[in-house]
Coordinates of N, CA and C and ligand atoms in Angstrom, one line a residue:
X1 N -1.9 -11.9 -11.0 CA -0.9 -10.8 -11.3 C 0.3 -11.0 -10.4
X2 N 1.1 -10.4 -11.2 CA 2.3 -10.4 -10.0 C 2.9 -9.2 -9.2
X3 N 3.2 -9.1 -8.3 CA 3.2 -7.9 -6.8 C 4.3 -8.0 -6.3
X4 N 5.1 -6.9 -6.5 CA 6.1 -6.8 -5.4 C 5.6 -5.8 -4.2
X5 N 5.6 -6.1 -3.3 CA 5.3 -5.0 -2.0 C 6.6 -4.9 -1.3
X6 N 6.5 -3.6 -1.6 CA 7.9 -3.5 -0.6 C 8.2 -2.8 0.4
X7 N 8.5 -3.1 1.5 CA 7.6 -3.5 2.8 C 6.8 -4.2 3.5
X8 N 6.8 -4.9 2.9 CA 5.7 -6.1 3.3 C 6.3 -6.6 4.8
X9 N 7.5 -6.7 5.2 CA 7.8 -7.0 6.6 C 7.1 -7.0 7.5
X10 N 6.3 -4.9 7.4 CA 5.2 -4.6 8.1 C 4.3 -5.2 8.2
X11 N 3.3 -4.6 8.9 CA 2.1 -5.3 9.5 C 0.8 -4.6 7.9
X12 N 1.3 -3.9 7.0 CA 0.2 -3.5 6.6 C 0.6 -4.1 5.1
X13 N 2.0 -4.1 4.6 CA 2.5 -4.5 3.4 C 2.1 -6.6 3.6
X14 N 2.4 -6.5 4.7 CA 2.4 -8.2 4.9 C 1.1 -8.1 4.7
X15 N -0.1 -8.0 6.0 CA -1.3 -8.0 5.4 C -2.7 -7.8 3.8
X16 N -1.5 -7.2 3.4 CA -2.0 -6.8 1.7 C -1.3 -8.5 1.2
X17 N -0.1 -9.0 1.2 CA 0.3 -9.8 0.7 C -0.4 -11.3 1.1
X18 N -0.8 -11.2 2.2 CA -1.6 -12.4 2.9 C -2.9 -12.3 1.9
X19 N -3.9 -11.3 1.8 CA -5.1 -11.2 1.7 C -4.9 -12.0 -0.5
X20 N -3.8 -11.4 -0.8 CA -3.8 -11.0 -2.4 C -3.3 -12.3 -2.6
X21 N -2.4 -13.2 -2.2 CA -1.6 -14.4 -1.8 C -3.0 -15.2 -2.2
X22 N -4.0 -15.1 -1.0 CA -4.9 -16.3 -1.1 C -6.0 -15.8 -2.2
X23 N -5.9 -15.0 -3.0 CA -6.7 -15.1 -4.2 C -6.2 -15.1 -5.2
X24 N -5.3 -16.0 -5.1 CA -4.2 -16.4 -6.0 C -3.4 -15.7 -6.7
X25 N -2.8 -14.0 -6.6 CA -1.5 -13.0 -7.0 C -0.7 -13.6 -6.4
X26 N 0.5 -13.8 -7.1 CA 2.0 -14.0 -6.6 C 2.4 -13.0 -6.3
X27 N 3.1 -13.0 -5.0 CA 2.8 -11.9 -4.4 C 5.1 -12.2 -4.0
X28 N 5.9 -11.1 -3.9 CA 6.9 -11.1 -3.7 C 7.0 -10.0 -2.6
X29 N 7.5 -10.3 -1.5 CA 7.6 -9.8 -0.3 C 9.2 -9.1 -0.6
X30 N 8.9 -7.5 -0.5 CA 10.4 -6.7 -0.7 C 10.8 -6.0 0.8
X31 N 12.0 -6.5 0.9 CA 12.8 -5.9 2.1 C 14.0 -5.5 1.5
X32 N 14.8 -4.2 2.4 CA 16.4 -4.1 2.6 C 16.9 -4.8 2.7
X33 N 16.4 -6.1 3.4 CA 17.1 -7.0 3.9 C 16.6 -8.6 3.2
X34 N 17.0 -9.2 2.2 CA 17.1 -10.5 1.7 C 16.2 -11.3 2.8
X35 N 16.8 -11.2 3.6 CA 16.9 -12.9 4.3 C 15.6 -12.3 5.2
X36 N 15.3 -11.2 5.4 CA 13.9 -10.9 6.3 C 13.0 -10.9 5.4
X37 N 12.9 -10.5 4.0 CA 12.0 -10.9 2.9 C 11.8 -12.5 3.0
X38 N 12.6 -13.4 3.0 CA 12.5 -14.6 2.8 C 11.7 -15.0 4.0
X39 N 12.7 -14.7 5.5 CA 11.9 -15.3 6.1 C 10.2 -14.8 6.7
X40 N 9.8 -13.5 6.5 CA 8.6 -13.0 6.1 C 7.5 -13.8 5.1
X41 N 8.1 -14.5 4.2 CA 7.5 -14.6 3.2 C 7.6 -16.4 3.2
X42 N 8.0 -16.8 4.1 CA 7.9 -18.5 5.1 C 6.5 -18.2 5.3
X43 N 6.8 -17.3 6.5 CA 5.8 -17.3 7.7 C 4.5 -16.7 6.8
X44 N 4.1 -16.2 5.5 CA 3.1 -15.8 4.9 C 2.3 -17.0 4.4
X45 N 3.2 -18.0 3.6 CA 2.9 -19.0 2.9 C 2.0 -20.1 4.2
X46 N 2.9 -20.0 5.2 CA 2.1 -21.0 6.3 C 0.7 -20.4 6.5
X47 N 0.9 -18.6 7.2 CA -0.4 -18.6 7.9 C -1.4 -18.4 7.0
X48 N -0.9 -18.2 5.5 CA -2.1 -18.2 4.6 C -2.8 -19.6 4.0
X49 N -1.8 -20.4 4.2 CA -1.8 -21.8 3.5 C -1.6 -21.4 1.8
X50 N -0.8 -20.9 1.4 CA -0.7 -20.6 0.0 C 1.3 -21.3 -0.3
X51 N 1.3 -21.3 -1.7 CA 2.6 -21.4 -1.9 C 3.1 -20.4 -2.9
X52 N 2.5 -19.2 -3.2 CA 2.7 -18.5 -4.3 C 2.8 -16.7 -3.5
X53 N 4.0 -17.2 -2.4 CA 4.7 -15.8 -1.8 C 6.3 -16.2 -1.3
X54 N 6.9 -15.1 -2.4 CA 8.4 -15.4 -2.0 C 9.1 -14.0 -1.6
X55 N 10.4 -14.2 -1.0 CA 11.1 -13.2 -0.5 C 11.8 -12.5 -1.0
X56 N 12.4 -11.5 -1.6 CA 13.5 -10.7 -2.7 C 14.3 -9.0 -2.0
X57 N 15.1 -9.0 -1.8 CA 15.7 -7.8 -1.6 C 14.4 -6.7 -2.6
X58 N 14.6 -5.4 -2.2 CA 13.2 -4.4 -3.0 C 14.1 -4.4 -4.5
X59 N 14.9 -4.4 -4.5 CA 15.1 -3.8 -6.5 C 14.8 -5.1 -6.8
X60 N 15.3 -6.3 -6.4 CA 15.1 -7.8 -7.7 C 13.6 -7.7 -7.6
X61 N 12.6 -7.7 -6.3 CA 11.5 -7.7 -6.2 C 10.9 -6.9 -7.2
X62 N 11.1 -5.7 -7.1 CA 10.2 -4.8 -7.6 C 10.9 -5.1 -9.4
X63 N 11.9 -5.6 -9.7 CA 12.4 -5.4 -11.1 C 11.0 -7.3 -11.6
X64 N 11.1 -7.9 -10.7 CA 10.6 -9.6 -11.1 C 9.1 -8.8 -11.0
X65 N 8.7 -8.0 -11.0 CA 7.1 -8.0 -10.3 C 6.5 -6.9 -12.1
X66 N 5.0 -7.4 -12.2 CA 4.4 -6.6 -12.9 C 3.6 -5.2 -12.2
X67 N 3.5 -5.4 -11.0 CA 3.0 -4.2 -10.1 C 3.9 -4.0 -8.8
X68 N 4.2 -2.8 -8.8 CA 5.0 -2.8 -7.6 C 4.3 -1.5 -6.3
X69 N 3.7 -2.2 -5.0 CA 3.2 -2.0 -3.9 C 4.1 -0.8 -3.0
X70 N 4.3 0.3 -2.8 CA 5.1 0.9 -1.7 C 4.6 1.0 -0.4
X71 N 5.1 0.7 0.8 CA 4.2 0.1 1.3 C 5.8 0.3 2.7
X72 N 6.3 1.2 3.1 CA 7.7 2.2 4.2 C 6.8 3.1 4.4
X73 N 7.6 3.6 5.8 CA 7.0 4.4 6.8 C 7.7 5.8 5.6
X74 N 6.9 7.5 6.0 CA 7.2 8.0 5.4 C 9.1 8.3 5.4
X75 N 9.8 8.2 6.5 CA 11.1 8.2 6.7 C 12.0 7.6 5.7
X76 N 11.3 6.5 4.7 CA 12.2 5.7 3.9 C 11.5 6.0 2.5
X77 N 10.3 7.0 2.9 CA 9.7 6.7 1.1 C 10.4 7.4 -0.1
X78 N 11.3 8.5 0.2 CA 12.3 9.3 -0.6 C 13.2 8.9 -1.6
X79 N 14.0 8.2 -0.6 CA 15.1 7.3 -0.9 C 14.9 5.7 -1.4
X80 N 13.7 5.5 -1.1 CA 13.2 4.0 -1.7 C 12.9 4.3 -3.2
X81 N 12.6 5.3 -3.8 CA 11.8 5.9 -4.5 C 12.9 5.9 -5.5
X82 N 14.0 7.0 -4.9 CA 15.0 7.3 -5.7 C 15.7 6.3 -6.3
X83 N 16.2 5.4 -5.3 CA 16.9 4.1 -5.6 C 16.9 3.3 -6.4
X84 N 15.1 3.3 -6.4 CA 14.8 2.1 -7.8 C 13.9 2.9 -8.8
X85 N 14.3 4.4 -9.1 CA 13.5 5.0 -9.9 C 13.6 4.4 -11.2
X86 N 14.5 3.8 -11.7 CA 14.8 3.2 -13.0 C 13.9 2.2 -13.2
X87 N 13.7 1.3 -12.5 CA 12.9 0.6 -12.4 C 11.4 0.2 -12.2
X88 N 10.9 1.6 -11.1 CA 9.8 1.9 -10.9 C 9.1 3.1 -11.9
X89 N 9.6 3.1 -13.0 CA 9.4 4.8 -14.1 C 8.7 3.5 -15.2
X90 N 9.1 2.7 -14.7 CA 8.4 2.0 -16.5 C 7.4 0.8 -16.1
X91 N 7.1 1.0 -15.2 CA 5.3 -0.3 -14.2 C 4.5 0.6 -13.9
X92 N 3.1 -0.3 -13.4 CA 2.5 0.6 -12.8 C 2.7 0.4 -11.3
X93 N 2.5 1.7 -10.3 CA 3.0 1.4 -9.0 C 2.0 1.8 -8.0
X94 N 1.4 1.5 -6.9 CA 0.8 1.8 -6.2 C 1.3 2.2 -4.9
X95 N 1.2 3.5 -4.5 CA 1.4 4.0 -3.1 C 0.7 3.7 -2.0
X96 N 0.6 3.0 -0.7 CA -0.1 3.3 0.0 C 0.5 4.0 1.0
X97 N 1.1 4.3 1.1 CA 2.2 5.4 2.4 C 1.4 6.8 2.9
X98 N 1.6 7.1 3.7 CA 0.6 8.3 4.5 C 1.8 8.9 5.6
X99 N 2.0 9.9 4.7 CA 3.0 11.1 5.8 C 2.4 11.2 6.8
X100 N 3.2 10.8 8.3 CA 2.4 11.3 9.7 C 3.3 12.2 10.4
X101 N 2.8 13.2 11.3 CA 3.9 14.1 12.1 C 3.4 13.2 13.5
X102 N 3.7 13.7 15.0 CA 3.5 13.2 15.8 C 3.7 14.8 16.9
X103 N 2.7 14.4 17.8 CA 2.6 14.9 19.3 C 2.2 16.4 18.8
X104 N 1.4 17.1 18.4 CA 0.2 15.9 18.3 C 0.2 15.1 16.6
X105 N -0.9 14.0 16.7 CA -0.3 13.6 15.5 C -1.5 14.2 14.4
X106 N -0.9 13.6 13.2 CA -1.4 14.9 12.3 C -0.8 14.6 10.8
X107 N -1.4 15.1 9.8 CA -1.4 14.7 8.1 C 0.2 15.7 8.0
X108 N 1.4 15.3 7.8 CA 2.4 16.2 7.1 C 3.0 15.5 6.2
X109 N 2.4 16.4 5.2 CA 3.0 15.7 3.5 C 4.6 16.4 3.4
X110 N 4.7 16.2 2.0 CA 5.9 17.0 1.6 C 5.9 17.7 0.7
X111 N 6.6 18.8 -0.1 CA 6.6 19.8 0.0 C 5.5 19.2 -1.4
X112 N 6.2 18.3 -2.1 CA 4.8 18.0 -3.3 C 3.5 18.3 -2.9
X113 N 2.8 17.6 -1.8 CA 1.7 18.1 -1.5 C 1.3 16.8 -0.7
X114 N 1.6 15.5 -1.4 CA 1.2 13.9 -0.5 C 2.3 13.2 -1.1
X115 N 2.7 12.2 0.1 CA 3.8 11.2 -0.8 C 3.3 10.4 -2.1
X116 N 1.9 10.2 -2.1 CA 2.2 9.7 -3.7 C 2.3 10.7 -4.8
X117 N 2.2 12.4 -4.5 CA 2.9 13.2 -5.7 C 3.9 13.3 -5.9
X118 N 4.9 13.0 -4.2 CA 6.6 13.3 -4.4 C 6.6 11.8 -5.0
X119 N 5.9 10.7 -5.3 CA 6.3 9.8 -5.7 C 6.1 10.0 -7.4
X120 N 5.0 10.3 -7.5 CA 5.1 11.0 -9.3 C 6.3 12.1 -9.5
X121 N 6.7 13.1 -8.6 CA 7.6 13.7 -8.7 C 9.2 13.0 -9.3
X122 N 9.2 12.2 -8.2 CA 10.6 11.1 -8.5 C 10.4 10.5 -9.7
X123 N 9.2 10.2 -9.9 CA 9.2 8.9 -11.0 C 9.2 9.8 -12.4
X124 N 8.7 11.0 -12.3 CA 8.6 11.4 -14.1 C 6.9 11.5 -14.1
X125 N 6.6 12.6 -14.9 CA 5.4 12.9 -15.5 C 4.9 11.7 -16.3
X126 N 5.8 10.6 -17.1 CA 4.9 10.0 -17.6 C 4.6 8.3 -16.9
X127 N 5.4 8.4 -15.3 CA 5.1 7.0 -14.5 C 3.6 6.5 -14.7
X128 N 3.4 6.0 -13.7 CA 1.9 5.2 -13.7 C 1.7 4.9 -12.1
X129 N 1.7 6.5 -11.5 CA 1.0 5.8 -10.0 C 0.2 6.2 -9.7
X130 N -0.6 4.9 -8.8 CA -2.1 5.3 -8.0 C -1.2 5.4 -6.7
X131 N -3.0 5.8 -6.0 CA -2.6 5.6 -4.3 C -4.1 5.2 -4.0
X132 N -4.0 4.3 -3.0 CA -5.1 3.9 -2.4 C -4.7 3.1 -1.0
X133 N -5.9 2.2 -0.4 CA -5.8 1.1 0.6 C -5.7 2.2 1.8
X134 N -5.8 3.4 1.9 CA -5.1 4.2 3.1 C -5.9 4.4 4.4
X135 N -7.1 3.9 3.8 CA -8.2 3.5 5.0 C -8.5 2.4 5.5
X136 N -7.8 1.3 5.1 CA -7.7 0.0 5.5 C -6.8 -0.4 6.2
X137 N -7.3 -0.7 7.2 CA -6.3 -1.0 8.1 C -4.9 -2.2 8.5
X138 N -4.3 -2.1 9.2 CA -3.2 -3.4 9.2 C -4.1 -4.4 9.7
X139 N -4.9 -4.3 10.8 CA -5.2 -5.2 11.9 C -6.4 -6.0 11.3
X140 N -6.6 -5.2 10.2 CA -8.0 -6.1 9.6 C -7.3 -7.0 8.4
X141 N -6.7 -6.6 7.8 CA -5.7 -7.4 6.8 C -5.1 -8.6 7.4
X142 N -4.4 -8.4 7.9 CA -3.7 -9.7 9.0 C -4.8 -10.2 9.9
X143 N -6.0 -9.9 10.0 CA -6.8 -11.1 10.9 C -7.6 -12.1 9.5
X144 N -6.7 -12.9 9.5 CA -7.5 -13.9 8.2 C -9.1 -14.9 9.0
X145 N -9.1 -14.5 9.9 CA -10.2 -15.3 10.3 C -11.3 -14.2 10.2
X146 N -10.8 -13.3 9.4 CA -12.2 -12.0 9.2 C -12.3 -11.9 7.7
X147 N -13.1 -12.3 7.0 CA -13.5 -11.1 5.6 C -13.5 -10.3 5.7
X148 N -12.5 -9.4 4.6 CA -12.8 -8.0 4.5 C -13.6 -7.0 3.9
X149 N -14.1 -6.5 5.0 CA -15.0 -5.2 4.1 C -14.6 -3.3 4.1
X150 N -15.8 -3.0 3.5 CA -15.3 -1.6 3.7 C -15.0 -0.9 2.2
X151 N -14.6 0.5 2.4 CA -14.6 0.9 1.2 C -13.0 1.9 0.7
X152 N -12.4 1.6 0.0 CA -11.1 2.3 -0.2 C -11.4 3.3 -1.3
X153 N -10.9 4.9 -1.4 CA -10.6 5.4 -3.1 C -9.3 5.6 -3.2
X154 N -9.6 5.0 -4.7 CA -8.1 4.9 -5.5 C -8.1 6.2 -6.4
X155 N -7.1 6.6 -6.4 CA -6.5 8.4 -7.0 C -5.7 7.9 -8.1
X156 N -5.3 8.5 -9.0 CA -4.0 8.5 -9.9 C -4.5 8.8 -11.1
X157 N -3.7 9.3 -11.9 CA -3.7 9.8 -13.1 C -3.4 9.3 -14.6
X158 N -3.4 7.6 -14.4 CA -3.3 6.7 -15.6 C -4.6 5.7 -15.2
X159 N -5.5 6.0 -16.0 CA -6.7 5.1 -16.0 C -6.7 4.1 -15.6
X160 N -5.7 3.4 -16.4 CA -5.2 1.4 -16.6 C -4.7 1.4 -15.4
X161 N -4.2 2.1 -14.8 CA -3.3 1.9 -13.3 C -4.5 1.9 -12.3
X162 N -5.3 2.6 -11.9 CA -6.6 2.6 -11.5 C -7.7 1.7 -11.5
X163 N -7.6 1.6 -12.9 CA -8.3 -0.2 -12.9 C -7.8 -1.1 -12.4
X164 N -6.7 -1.6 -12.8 CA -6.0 -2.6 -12.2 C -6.1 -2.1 -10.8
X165 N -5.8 -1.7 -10.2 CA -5.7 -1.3 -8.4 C -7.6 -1.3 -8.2
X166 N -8.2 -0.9 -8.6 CA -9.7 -1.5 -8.3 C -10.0 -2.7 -8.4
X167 N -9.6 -3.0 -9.3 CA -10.0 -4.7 -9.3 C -9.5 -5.4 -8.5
X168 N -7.9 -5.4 -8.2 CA -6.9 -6.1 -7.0 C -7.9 -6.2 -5.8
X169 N -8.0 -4.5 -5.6 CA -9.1 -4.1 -3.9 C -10.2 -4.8 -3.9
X170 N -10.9 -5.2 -4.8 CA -11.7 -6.0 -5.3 C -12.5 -7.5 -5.0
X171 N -11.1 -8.0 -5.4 CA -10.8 -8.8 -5.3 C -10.5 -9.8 -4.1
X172 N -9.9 -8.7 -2.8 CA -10.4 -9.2 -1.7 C -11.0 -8.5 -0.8
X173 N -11.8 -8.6 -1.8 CA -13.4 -8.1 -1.1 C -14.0 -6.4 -0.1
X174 N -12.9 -5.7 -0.8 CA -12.9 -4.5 -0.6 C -14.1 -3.7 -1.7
X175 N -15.0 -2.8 -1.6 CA -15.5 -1.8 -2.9 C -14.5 -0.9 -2.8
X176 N -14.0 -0.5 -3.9 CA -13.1 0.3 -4.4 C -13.6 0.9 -5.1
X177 N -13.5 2.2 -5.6 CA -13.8 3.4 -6.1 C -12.6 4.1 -6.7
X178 N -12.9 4.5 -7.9 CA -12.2 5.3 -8.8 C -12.6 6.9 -8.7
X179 N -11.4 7.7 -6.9 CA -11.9 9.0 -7.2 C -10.8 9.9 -7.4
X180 N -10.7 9.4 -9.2 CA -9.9 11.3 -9.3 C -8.7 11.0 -9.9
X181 N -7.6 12.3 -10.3 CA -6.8 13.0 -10.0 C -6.0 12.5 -9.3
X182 N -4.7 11.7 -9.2 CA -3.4 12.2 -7.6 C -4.0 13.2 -7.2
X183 N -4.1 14.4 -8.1 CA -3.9 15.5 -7.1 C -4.8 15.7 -5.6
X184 N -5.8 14.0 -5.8 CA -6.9 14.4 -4.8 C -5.9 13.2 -3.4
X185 N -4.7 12.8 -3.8 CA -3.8 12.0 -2.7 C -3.9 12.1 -1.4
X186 N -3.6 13.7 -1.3 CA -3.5 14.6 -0.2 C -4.5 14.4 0.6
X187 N -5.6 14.2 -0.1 CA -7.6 14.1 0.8 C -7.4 12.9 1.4
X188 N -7.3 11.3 0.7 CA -7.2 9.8 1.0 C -6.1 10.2 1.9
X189 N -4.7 10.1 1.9 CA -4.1 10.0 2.4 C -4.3 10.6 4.2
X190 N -5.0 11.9 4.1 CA -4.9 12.9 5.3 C -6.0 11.8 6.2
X191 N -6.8 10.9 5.7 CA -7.8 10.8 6.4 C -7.6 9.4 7.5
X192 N -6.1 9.0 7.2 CA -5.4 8.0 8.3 C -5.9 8.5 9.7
X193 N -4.6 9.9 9.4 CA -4.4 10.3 11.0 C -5.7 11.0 12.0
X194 N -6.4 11.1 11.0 CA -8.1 11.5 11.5 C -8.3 10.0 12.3
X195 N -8.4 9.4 11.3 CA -9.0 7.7 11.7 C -8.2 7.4 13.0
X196 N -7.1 7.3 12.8 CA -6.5 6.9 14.4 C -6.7 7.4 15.6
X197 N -7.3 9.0 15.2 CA -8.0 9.4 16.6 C -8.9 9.4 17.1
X198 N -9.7 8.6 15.9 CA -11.3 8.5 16.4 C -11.4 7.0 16.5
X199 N -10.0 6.3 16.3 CA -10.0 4.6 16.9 C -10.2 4.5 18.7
X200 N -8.9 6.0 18.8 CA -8.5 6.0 19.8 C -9.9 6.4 20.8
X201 N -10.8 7.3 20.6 CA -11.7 7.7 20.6 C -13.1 6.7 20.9
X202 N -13.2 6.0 20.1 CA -14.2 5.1 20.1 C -13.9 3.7 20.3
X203 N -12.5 3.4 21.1 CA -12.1 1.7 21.4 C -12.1 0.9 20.1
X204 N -11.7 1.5 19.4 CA -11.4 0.5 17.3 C -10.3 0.6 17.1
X205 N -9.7 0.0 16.3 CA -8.7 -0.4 15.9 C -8.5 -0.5 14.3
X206 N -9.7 -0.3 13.7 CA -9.7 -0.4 12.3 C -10.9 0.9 11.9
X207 N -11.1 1.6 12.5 CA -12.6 2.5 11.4 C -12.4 2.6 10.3
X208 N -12.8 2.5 9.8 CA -13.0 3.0 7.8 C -13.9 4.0 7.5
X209 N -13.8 4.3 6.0 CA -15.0 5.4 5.9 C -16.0 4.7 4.5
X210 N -17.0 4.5 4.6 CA -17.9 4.3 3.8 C -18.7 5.5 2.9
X211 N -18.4 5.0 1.1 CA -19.0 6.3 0.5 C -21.1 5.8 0.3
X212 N -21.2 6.6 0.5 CA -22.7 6.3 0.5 C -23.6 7.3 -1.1
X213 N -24.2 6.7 -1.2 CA -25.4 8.0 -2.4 C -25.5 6.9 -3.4
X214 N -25.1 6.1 -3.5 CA -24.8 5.6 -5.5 C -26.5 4.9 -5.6
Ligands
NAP1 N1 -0.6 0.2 9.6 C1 -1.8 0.6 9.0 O1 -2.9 0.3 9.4 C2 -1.7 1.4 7.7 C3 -2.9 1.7 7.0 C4 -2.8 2.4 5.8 C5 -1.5 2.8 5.3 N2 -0.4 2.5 6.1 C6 0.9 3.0 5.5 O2 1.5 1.9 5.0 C7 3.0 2.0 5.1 C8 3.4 0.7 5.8 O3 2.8 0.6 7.1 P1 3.4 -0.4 8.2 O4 2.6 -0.1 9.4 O5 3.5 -1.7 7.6 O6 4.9 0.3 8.3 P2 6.2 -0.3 9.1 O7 5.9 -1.6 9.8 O8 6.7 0.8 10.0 O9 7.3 -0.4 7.9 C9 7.1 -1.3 6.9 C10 8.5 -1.8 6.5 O10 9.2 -0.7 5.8 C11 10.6 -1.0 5.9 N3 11.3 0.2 6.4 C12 11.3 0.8 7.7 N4 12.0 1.9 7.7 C13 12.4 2.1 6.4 C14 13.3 3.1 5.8 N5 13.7 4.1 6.5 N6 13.5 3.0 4.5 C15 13.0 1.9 3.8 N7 12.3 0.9 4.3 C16 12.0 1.0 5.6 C17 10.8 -2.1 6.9 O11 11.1 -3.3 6.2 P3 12.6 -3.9 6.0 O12 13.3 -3.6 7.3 O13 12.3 -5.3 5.9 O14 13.2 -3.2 4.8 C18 9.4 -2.3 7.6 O15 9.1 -3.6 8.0 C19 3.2 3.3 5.9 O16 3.5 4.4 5.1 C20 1.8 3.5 6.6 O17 1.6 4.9 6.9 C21 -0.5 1.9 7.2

């Protein structure tokens, strides 16, 4: 499949694009900036040994791509949103962004309720977005000398968009789960800023959460 992530500069958009890269998605690395998509998307091709990740300012990226990744700090997810709504109203799109406050830190959505509803908000009732990955960390994604495990849930309100984002998660070697509703965003999403204090807490750097019963 093909992927624009945009964001990928980061440590968590790159790491999705490294992992998805080497199981063969063409993966398009989206920045503000051209020339840091490009050279991001060098340095991807090397450390993955792949040749199927290129660089694109975010609208050509996300316009060239059949799925497009959001993947900015909450400060830019508004305006990123807005920008290329034309564009992102007619794909399916996956959120993984997680509103944080700070000192102390802490889940602050917006007034929708989680950024992937102000992202359904922006996009139109009839878009196509999931949200997931929000328990997975950067530090495990970027260490390629690790398989990944662990368990992600994917939210959203278009079946086909859900599937496809399970099987992606899937695919590198994540169990993914189909739970729900967006409207359950707000739950996945809040459960970052939990995780970072219980990293902080127990010397980790990646905790996850595991669903158990099946
Ligand atoms: N880190 C994790 O472990 C983790 C886990 C789950 C989910 N997440 C979520 O995933 C998202 C990305 O995480 P990250 O750690 O990779 O973030 P990041 O490094 O802070 O930002 C990712 C990229 O977003 C772009 N950006 C920065 N400010 C922006 C703005 N105001 N408007 C538009 N674009 C902007 C930058 O790319 P350019 O300068 O190239 O445009 C930057 O390289 C966040 O929402 C985060 O909460 C992170």
């Amino acid at each position: 499949m093909k992927l624009a992530i945009l964001g990928a500069t980061g440590d968590m958009g790159y790491g999705l694009a490294l992992r998805l890269a080497q199981k063969g998605h063409e993966i398009i690395i989206g920045s503000r900036l051209e020339e840091k998509a490009i050279a991001a998307a060098e340095k991807a091709r090397e450390e993955a040994g792949v040749s199927n990740v290129f660089g694109m300012a975010n609208s050509e990226a996300a316009k060239n791509a059949e799925l497009i990744v959001i993947s900015v700090p909450t400060a830019g997810h508004r305006a990123l949103l807005e920008e290329l709504k034309a564009t992102l109203a007619e794909k399916p799109v996956l959120d993984i962004t997680i509103p944080f406050a700070f000192k102390p830190l802490r889940y602050a959505p917006p007034a929708e309720g989680s950024n992937a509803l102000e992202t359904k908000a922006i996009l139109g009732d009839n878009s196509r977005v999931a949200a997931g990955f929000h328990t997975i960390s950067a530090s495990l994604l970027t260490d390629l000398s690790h398989p990944l495990s662990g368990d992600t849930l994917i939210v959203g309100d278009d079946a086909d968009t859900i599937d496809i984002v399970v099987e992606l998660a899937k695919s590198i070697g994540l169990n993914a789960y189909n739970a729900g509703s967006l409207l359950f965003s707000g739950v996945v999403e809040s459960l970052t800023p939990m995780l970072i204090g219980m990293n902080k807490r127990y010397g980790s750097n990646h905790l996850g959460i595991t669903v158990t019963g099946f």
